[in-house]
Each structure stands twice: as C-alpha cells, then as structure tokens.
XYZ file of C-alpha atoms in Angstrom:
514
model
C 3.966 5.426 52.716
C 6.105 2.270 52.963
C 3.159 0.028 52.168
C 2.344 2.168 49.129
C 5.849 2.191 47.633
C 6.715 -1.473 48.137
C 4.224 -2.864 45.589
C 5.257 -0.170 43.107
C 8.930 -1.034 43.526
C 8.156 -4.724 43.066
C 6.223 -3.992 39.892
C 9.060 -1.925 38.456
C 11.568 -4.629 39.306
C 9.503 -7.296 37.579
C 9.062 -5.064 34.553
C 12.798 -4.694 34.092
C 13.807 -8.202 35.142
C 13.984 -9.535 31.539
C 16.449 -6.820 30.600
C 18.625 -7.373 33.653
C 18.760 -11.093 32.979
C 19.587 -10.528 29.337
C 22.654 -8.469 30.153
C 24.169 -11.315 32.167
C 23.137 -13.959 29.640
C 24.907 -13.038 26.412
C 25.702 -16.215 24.470
C 28.802 -16.174 22.338
C 26.956 -18.050 19.604
C 23.396 -17.186 18.670
C 21.655 -16.954 15.303
C 20.089 -13.513 14.871
C 18.424 -12.887 11.545
C 15.712 -10.914 9.835
C 13.611 -11.809 6.799
C 13.808 -9.306 3.931
C 10.630 -9.692 1.875
C 10.705 -8.551 -1.744
C 7.218 -9.705 -2.764
C 5.009 -6.685 -3.428
C 7.911 -4.456 -2.331
C 7.287 -5.208 1.331
C 10.865 -4.549 2.486
C 13.093 -4.070 -0.544
C 13.101 -2.322 -2.878
C 10.748 0.182 -1.291
C 9.004 0.511 -4.664
C 9.562 -0.885 -8.130
C 11.437 1.144 -10.703
C 14.082 2.677 -8.452
C 17.402 3.445 -10.078
C 20.360 1.154 -9.497
C 21.953 3.695 -7.155
C 18.738 4.000 -5.138
C 18.336 0.227 -4.886
C 21.913 -0.214 -3.741
C 21.604 2.539 -1.157
C 18.504 0.866 0.260
C 20.397 -2.424 0.487
C 23.220 -0.778 2.428
C 20.788 1.081 4.682
C 18.836 -2.096 5.512
C 21.992 -4.029 6.322
C 23.466 -1.188 8.398
C 20.231 -0.789 10.356
C 19.909 -4.460 11.219
C 23.591 -4.816 11.965
C 23.062 -2.122 14.603
C 20.138 -4.175 15.902
C 22.577 -7.045 16.456
C 21.724 -9.276 13.489
C 24.401 -11.605 12.152
C 22.390 -12.935 9.202
C 19.765 -11.883 6.680
C 17.261 -14.074 4.837
C 16.389 -12.345 1.571
C 13.568 -13.386 -0.733
C 15.242 -13.963 -4.099
C 12.421 -15.833 -5.905
C 8.909 -14.847 -4.786
C 6.913 -16.424 -7.645
C 8.942 -18.064 -10.408
C 10.792 -14.783 -10.949
C 14.248 -13.615 -9.993
C 16.001 -10.855 -8.080
C 19.202 -11.951 -9.808
C 20.377 -12.649 -13.339
C 18.840 -15.946 -14.459
C 18.741 -17.777 -17.747
C 15.809 -19.770 -16.394
C 13.367 -17.195 -15.024
C 12.576 -13.513 -15.718
C 13.582 -10.540 -13.603
C 10.957 -9.814 -10.956
C 8.312 -7.178 -11.620
C 8.899 -5.852 -8.092
C 12.412 -4.876 -9.078
C 11.935 -2.798 -12.208
C 8.165 -2.481 -12.487
C 8.022 -4.819 -15.458
C 8.661 -8.543 -15.294
C 11.682 -9.481 -17.390
C 13.227 -6.008 -17.330
C 16.749 -5.850 -15.908
C 17.994 -3.114 -13.567
C 19.457 -0.065 -15.300
C 22.300 0.660 -15.155
C 22.812 -3.098 -15.039
C 23.893 -4.801 -11.859
C 23.067 -8.075 -10.137
C 21.128 -7.380 -6.894
C 21.883 -10.813 -5.447
C 25.626 -10.414 -5.916
C 25.454 -6.959 -4.351
C 23.355 -8.177 -1.402
C 25.697 -11.105 -0.725
C 28.846 -9.000 -0.910
C 27.465 -6.226 1.293
C 26.217 -8.761 3.848
C 29.585 -10.482 4.044
C 31.362 -7.136 4.415
C 29.364 -6.671 7.607
C 30.064 -10.164 8.894
C 26.498 -11.283 8.199
C 25.448 -14.588 6.659
C 23.269 -14.418 3.558
C 20.458 -16.947 3.206
C 18.691 -17.053 -0.178
C 14.940 -17.429 0.406
C 12.993 -19.246 -2.319
C 9.270 -19.828 -2.673
C 9.585 -23.160 -4.469
C 6.059 -23.859 -5.731
C 4.345 -20.474 -6.012
C 4.361 -19.519 -9.695
C 2.240 -16.393 -10.073
C 0.293 -14.145 -7.736
C -3.037 -12.492 -8.484
C -3.466 -14.066 -11.907
C -6.445 -11.976 -13.038
C -4.734 -8.632 -12.432
C -1.274 -9.477 -13.706
C -0.774 -7.392 -16.833
C 3.044 -7.402 -16.958
C 3.783 -11.095 -17.441
C 6.999 -11.878 -19.333
C 6.902 -14.274 -22.278
C 9.736 -16.072 -20.463
C 7.613 -16.796 -17.406
C 7.006 -20.464 -16.674
C 3.244 -20.034 -17.087
C 3.871 -19.303 -20.769
C 6.511 -21.984 -21.242
C 5.096 -24.919 -19.255
C 1.464 -24.258 -18.328
C 0.976 -28.036 -17.982
C 3.046 -27.943 -14.786
C 0.849 -25.332 -13.133
C -2.559 -25.268 -11.469
C -4.708 -22.408 -10.318
C -5.766 -22.334 -6.674
C -7.610 -19.263 -5.454
C -6.106 -16.210 -7.132
C -2.667 -17.719 -7.674
C -0.841 -20.206 -9.891
C 1.251 -22.952 -8.311
C 3.582 -25.623 -9.563
C 1.885 -28.963 -8.997
C 4.298 -30.746 -6.624
C 2.843 -34.050 -7.821
C 4.529 -33.686 -11.224
C 8.127 -34.998 -11.021
C 9.362 -32.799 -13.886
C 7.993 -29.714 -12.147
C 9.883 -30.601 -8.964
C 13.043 -31.183 -10.986
C 12.693 -27.801 -12.652
C 12.308 -25.992 -9.324
C 15.367 -27.826 -8.017
C 17.366 -26.759 -11.079
C 16.494 -23.100 -10.433
C 17.702 -23.338 -6.842
C 20.887 -25.228 -7.721
C 21.705 -22.629 -10.349
C 21.851 -20.021 -7.572
C 23.861 -22.310 -5.283
C 26.370 -22.871 -8.058
C 26.782 -19.244 -9.192
C 26.432 -17.185 -6.011
C 28.358 -17.090 -2.741
C 25.308 -17.714 -0.535
C 25.514 -19.311 2.898
C 22.176 -21.128 2.853
C 19.090 -22.004 0.865
C 15.913 -21.136 2.742
C 12.255 -22.116 2.224
C 9.323 -20.674 4.119
C 5.983 -22.349 4.900
C 4.573 -22.483 1.360
C 4.834 -25.997 -0.055
C 1.296 -26.935 -0.916
C -0.636 -23.700 -0.322
C -2.770 -22.989 2.736
C -6.251 -24.395 2.341
C -9.005 -22.232 0.937
C -12.459 -22.988 2.354
C -14.590 -25.143 0.056
C -11.894 -25.337 -2.627
C -9.792 -28.440 -3.237
C -6.269 -28.194 -4.609
C -6.713 -29.252 -8.270
C -4.213 -32.093 -8.626
C -6.541 -34.929 -9.698
C -4.763 -35.425 -13.029
C -1.294 -35.672 -11.478
C -2.629 -37.942 -8.751
C -4.068 -40.225 -11.392
C -0.802 -40.200 -13.340
C 1.702 -40.488 -10.471
C -0.232 -41.515 -7.377
C -0.309 -45.251 -7.871
C 0.301 -47.034 -4.599
C -1.135 -44.153 -2.570
C -4.839 -44.764 -1.871
C -4.654 -41.756 0.467
C -4.031 -38.570 -1.524
C -2.798 -36.699 1.545
C 0.012 -39.237 2.025
C 0.906 -38.950 -1.656
C 1.119 -35.160 -1.371
C 3.366 -35.441 1.656
C 5.573 -37.888 -0.224
C 5.902 -35.394 -3.081
C 7.204 -32.732 -0.705
C 9.375 -35.278 1.133
C 10.993 -36.280 -2.154
C 11.666 -32.668 -3.059
C 13.264 -31.797 0.300
C 15.400 -34.938 0.454
C 16.598 -34.471 -3.115
C 17.370 -30.757 -2.914
C 19.350 -31.214 0.298
C 21.487 -33.897 -1.322
C 22.029 -31.819 -4.451
C 22.925 -28.660 -2.509
C 25.576 -30.502 -0.509
C 26.910 -32.179 -3.661
C 27.263 -28.758 -5.276
C 28.718 -26.860 -2.303
C 29.115 -28.800 0.924
C 29.106 -25.686 3.118
C 25.720 -24.361 1.926
C 23.034 -25.025 4.506
C 19.376 -25.861 3.956
C 16.869 -24.250 6.293
C 13.089 -24.349 6.366
C 10.626 -22.103 8.177
C 7.345 -23.977 8.596
C 4.083 -22.822 10.099
C 4.453 -22.858 13.882
C 2.255 -25.920 14.450
C 3.275 -29.296 13.032
C 0.117 -31.080 14.263
C -2.362 -30.496 17.063
C -2.342 -33.016 19.885
C -6.030 -33.693 19.255
C -5.041 -35.200 15.895
C -1.783 -36.841 16.905
C -0.380 -37.690 20.361
C 3.009 -36.517 19.075
C 1.592 -33.083 18.260
C 1.687 -29.875 20.282
C -0.825 -28.676 22.851
C -2.466 -26.292 20.397
C -5.693 -25.740 18.508
C -4.447 -24.346 15.210
C -6.983 -24.108 12.402
C -4.403 -25.348 9.885
C -1.186 -27.283 10.446
C 2.005 -27.883 8.533
C 1.448 -31.650 8.308
C -2.271 -31.807 7.552
C -2.774 -28.757 5.338
C 0.575 -27.843 3.774
C 1.689 -31.484 3.508
C 5.036 -30.616 5.041
C 6.155 -33.272 7.517
C 8.850 -31.110 9.020
C 9.274 -33.396 12.028
C 10.232 -36.274 9.737
C 12.716 -34.088 7.843
C 14.445 -33.243 11.102
C 14.567 -36.855 12.227
C 16.040 -37.930 8.888
C 18.600 -35.126 8.830
C 17.395 -33.667 5.536
C 17.656 -30.064 6.731
C 20.260 -28.170 8.721
C 17.996 -25.800 10.589
C 14.318 -25.181 11.262
C 12.640 -21.841 11.987
C 9.052 -22.520 13.120
C 6.931 -19.417 12.683
C 5.654 -19.125 16.244
C 3.855 -15.884 15.519
C 1.832 -16.068 18.729
C 2.198 -14.497 22.136
C 3.003 -16.173 25.427
C -0.271 -17.476 26.832
C -2.293 -17.117 23.610
C -4.916 -19.877 24.136
C -5.107 -21.508 20.683
C -1.323 -21.495 20.207
C 0.776 -20.564 23.228
C 4.302 -19.417 22.360
C 5.747 -21.125 25.439
C 4.138 -24.501 24.695
C 5.085 -24.392 21.020
C 8.689 -23.349 21.687
C 9.004 -26.241 24.140
C 7.467 -28.673 21.632
C 9.912 -27.693 18.890
C 12.808 -27.903 21.348
C 11.827 -31.493 22.083
C 11.522 -32.353 18.395
C 14.491 -30.615 16.748
C 16.336 -33.963 16.565
C 19.806 -32.477 16.914
C 19.421 -29.954 14.120
C 19.511 -26.224 14.775
C 16.326 -24.634 16.048
C 15.748 -20.900 15.614
C 12.366 -19.366 16.425
C 10.499 -17.178 13.949
C 9.147 -14.112 15.758
C 6.297 -11.809 14.747
C 7.670 -8.299 15.072
C 5.069 -7.288 12.472
C 2.378 -7.874 15.116
C 3.845 -5.521 17.726
C 1.216 -2.882 18.497
C -0.510 -3.993 15.308
C -2.773 -6.920 16.176
C -6.451 -6.761 17.035
C -7.024 -10.419 17.953
C -4.397 -10.762 20.687
C -4.015 -7.906 23.209
C -0.617 -9.214 24.341
C 0.951 -7.653 21.248
C -0.139 -4.238 22.485
C 1.987 -4.634 25.602
C 5.651 -3.600 25.575
C 8.075 -6.446 26.145
C 6.389 -9.411 24.425
C 9.438 -10.069 22.234
C 11.731 -9.534 25.249
C 9.841 -12.142 27.253
C 10.045 -14.569 24.352
C 13.795 -14.036 23.992
C 14.380 -14.564 27.680
C 12.329 -17.747 27.546
C 14.331 -18.969 24.542
C 17.638 -18.491 26.321
C 16.456 -20.751 29.099
C 15.935 -23.611 26.596
C 19.326 -24.955 25.392
C 17.922 -26.423 22.164
C 16.884 -22.963 20.926
C 19.880 -21.376 19.249
C 18.486 -18.101 17.959
C 15.693 -16.086 16.383
C 14.534 -14.835 13.009
C 12.257 -11.796 12.793
C 9.458 -11.187 10.338
C 10.089 -8.829 8.824
C 12.794 -6.193 8.165
C 10.391 -3.280 7.720
C 8.529 -4.017 10.941
C 11.445 -2.478 12.869
C 11.364 0.843 11.040
C 9.233 2.691 13.596
C 10.758 0.986 16.655
C 7.322 -0.311 17.769
C 7.035 -0.342 21.564
C 10.822 0.041 21.796
C 11.793 -3.317 20.261
C 14.962 -1.874 18.673
C 16.033 -0.420 22.020
C 15.493 -3.780 23.688
C 17.711 -5.560 21.170
C 20.461 -2.930 20.945
C 20.749 -2.117 24.625
C 20.031 -5.497 26.167
C 19.594 -8.804 24.365
C 21.907 -8.060 21.433
C 24.125 -5.539 23.163
C 27.093 -7.841 22.548
C 27.953 -9.374 19.187
C 27.507 -13.109 18.654
C 28.931 -15.647 16.260
C 26.614 -17.881 14.238
C 26.302 -21.312 15.927
C 28.352 -24.168 14.540
C 26.743 -27.208 12.931
C 28.794 -30.263 14.008
C 27.555 -32.335 11.051
C 29.095 -29.795 8.660
C 32.840 -29.219 8.736
C 35.510 -27.651 6.560
C 38.562 -27.836 8.802
C 39.953 -25.454 11.402
C 41.264 -22.259 9.752
C 44.834 -21.052 9.973
C 45.581 -18.709 12.829
C 46.601 -15.118 12.019
C 50.279 -14.366 12.518
C 52.542 -11.361 13.106
C 49.980 -9.428 15.167
C 51.410 -5.990 15.911
C 50.055 -2.903 17.662
C 50.942 0.785 17.629
C 49.377 3.321 19.983
C 48.947 6.801 18.564
C 46.528 9.710 18.853
C 43.979 8.007 21.158
C 43.934 4.870 19.013
C 45.480 1.402 18.837
C 46.476 0.393 15.316
C 46.414 -3.406 15.027
C 47.743 -5.270 11.999
C 48.365 -8.927 11.215
C 49.195 -11.426 8.515
C 47.718 -14.712 7.374
C 49.782 -16.294 4.641
C 47.087 -18.784 3.666
C 44.010 -16.677 4.311
C 42.186 -17.822 1.193
C 42.557 -21.454 2.229
C 39.994 -21.466 4.978
C 39.510 -18.111 6.725
C 36.142 -16.399 6.434
C 36.471 -13.721 9.110
C 38.350 -12.749 12.271
C 37.186 -12.176 15.828
C 39.007 -9.632 17.979
C 38.711 -10.044 21.753
C 39.825 -7.343 24.169
C 40.085 -6.664 27.875
C 41.908 -4.258 30.140
C 45.028 -5.541 31.855
C 47.779 -7.993 30.934
C 45.633 -11.115 31.103
C 44.279 -12.537 27.868
C 40.503 -12.221 27.482
C 38.502 -15.443 27.696
C 37.449 -16.067 24.120
C 34.352 -18.029 25.194
C 32.941 -14.894 26.796
C 30.763 -12.914 24.383
C 31.304 -9.742 26.370
C 34.988 -9.871 25.390
C 34.228 -9.758 21.648
C 35.365 -6.338 20.521
C 34.915 -6.705 16.768
C 34.076 -9.187 14.029
C 36.292 -8.377 11.049
C 35.643 -9.610 7.498
C 38.129 -11.604 5.478
C 40.488 -9.470 3.413
C 41.069 -6.993 6.234
C 44.479 -6.952 7.918
C 44.241 -3.694 9.840
C 41.891 -2.718 12.644
C 41.676 0.626 14.413
C 40.566 0.508 18.061
C 39.345 3.923 19.155
C 37.727 2.708 22.375
C 40.402 3.771 24.848
C 38.870 5.229 27.983
C 41.859 5.349 30.309
C 45.572 4.670 30.520
C 46.923 1.249 31.338
C 47.358 -2.121 29.675
C 45.019 -3.655 27.085
C 45.285 -7.231 25.851
C 43.945 -8.409 22.505
C 43.389 -11.881 21.079
C 42.717 -12.258 17.346
C 41.251 -15.550 16.122
C 40.296 -16.795 12.671
C 36.964 -18.432 11.804
C 36.013 -20.457 8.737
C 32.895 -20.415 6.560
C 31.039 -22.764 8.910
C 31.992 -20.690 11.969
C 34.608 -23.074 13.323
C 37.108 -20.986 15.253
C 40.806 -21.616 15.685
C 41.091 -21.144 19.471
C 44.834 -20.504 19.334
C 44.737 -17.028 17.921
C 47.364 -14.340 18.174
C 47.796 -12.321 21.377
C 49.310 -8.931 22.090
C 49.328 -6.562 25.066
C 49.761 -2.827 24.650
C 50.416 -0.081 27.162
C 48.405 3.100 26.751
C 50.055 6.086 28.418
C 48.488 9.321 29.493
C 50.090 11.123 26.576
C 48.303 8.803 24.135
C 44.924 10.022 25.347
C 45.538 13.729 24.872
C-alpha cells in the first residue's frame, strides 16, 4: 500500500506546486491586463446596434469581471480599421458599434470617455489600442462604408492586399495622417497609454507581394533593398509618434505588442531559438529590438501565444530571449487564453495549468514585469479553471502597476488628517488631501492586525486601492477583536508612491462585532 500511495502523493504535490509557489510570491508591482477586442464584435459590444444603456452595462460588466480576476489595466481597441469607437472629426464611427459606419450611438454618448472613466474608477489603467495601418477589412463584402471613410477621401494612400485595404506606410503623408489621428485621442482623452499590436505591414500572403512599387519608386531612393526601406518607414513612424505623444502629454506611455518572434536564430545569430514561419522583423518589417534599444517605446508585449515546450516556438525559450533583449524597458508577456482547451495543433493547451506554469516561470525572471491576456471574452467560460487560478492564487492579492523610472511626474502629496471610527462591525476611515488635484491619482490602503504598521512593500498587506476623489473608506473585514493598524499612501499617475503615508491604529472591541 505504501509503495502505491507514494507516487500518487508525489504526483498530486507536483500538480499543485505552481499554486503553492504563487501564494508566497505575490509581487507588489505587476502589470496585469486584458485586451478588449472590438473588431467584428469579438469582446465589446457583444453585437452591433445595442442601445447606449446596453453598451454601457456591458462595459461595466467587463471591467467588473476582470477586476475580480485581478487585472489592473485594460487595453481596448479604439480604432480597428480607420474607424472610431469615440467621437472623431477625422474618422467615422465604427460599424461594429451601431451597425452602420458613421452612425453615432443613440442616445449619444462617447464610449471612449465612458470606458476611461469606468476603468479609472476601478483603479485600472486604460490603454488605447490602435491598428495604425489597417484601413478596411473584407473590401468586397463591405456594404456600409461611410462617405467620410479614408478610402473615399484619400484612396491614393491605400493599397489592397488580400481582402483588406491598408495605408501604404511608404507614403509620408499617410504616416502623418495616422499620427494625427492618434495624437487627437491623446490630446482629448484621459488615456494612460497608446498601444499598437503586431500589424504594421500585414502578415505575408503566399504568392502575393505587398503592392508598394509606386511608393518605393517615389520615396525609396537610397534603399536598394526594399525590405530595409519598409523597416525604415515603420521605424520613422514609431520614433515620431513616441516623440509627439510625450510632447503632447508626458505621462502617456507608448506600448507595442509584436509577434512573439523577432527573428529566428537560423536567420540571425541575435534571434531566438525558434522556427517561426513568419517573424516580426522579416515579414512585418517591425524591428522591435531596435526600438527597445533606442528607447522609442515604454513597454513591449510580445505575443508568445505558444505553450512551454512547443517545438517550433517554445514559450520558455522565447520568454528568456525577450528578457535578455528588453533593453531596460518594461516587458510584459502576451498570453493566449483564447487557446485554452481550444487548439488542435498543440495538445499542451488541452491540459489544465498551462497558463499557471507560464506565470510561475515569468515570476522567476526579473525582467518580466507582467502579463496581458488575449482576449477578454476568452475568460467567459472559465476554460480549464483559468479564472480560479488567477483569483485564488496568482492574482489573489492586488498589485500596483510597475513604475517606469524614465518617466516621472514628482512624488504626490501624502494624505493628511486620517481618522477612524469603529461602529457596527465596520471601521470608517476618512482623510484629507488639500492638494489632491496637484499630483494624486489614487490611494493605497495597507492593513494588518496589531499595533505595528504594515510593511508597505508587502503586497499581502494591500487592503484596498482607492481612486482619486474618494476620502472615505469602509472596512468591513473585521474577523476578531483587537488592534488593527492602517497606512494610507498616495500614488501619482505614473504609479510613484509617497512612502510616508498616514498611519492610524484602531481598537476593535467585542461589542463592535455584535
């Protein structure tokens, strides 16, 4: 009997080891985000033509759900294909919003404003996700095209490749126009970051060349190699937009989520040990490694949508490669929750715990500072218990967004006049910050039992993250009588925390718990 049970016990222990480790390894700062795709109504809105009230309810429900999953940021697709999920004088309302391109929500509201405000209420960053060069999807079947769409106004900037229309990145005026659309959002909306995914030049289509011969002839002088010219076009766009974003609002970050393989080692000794059929550098003309080295972006989210041990592209090898090449910028890993129990080419995705193993691996690599999940709707059915894993283990404790040392806006003022009243099984905390609007973005409340102040570097001591504008907090988590000590700190827009804080100790008596 002993010989039979021992292997079983060992197996069970190994199966739960990632969860046990996660509970003792809760970083205070970790980026935790989810992509919200609007194209073709993938995540939001659930279908086109919903009423304003229905759209807003779905926004709140999505944010509430992912806040419970531990997310502290959302990356929402605001411009899928030269259209807008916000009021724009430059581009028409998206067809996936109302059912007809150019038609505003009714009753009128601005979805981007609502999304940003609701995100910030929950202490979540909002990153505005743009598809810079995709102009129109499924050209032949698009019957609802607005007269204000760019394909009607400047068809000379666009080329058809496969079924879609794209801005030609080789045309300087086209790049300038795309930049103006993005900067318009930066200027008018309270976003935390501009975000691009992997679509610069489109993925290659077999036996079809991207049709940019005319722009190459007009603007490609000095580049005998067209591939190098294409990369320079994207380089110029990224360098320029980063400079212009910071000149407009210095606190707004620029993040890019490239395909998970920069280059294969067979093509470049600096590349990763992978055998990807297409790469970011060679096929999308996105030299993400150079952008990191030159400091043109604030964070990178490689889409490592592969499992640990997958032969052509091993998650472990790719995560290590990106960690070695992040060049001091923030590295978050893009994870494929959409593949969980839904992938026929890699059996690892049919096994519970793939995401858990990836998260545990990430936390053992200091350069990796978080994860982004594709996509919001992939969590809806809790495939193979991924929500349970996040809520009960890896993201059981709240985390602040990591700081970026190269961005700074000054340490915020500390809250003052922290008071506490115990009544009816609750502690009523209130405070004051005379210059809150100067530099405070949110508060962090730390708590522990006893008279000793909680260590504010310990994530387990974070009791609540409280949005700016709130000066009262109700603590209902009182399990027994005794002393409780609270520390309240202030944090600015770039997540720099004033470590001084305000401290108070309260005594909870037996009568308070009746």
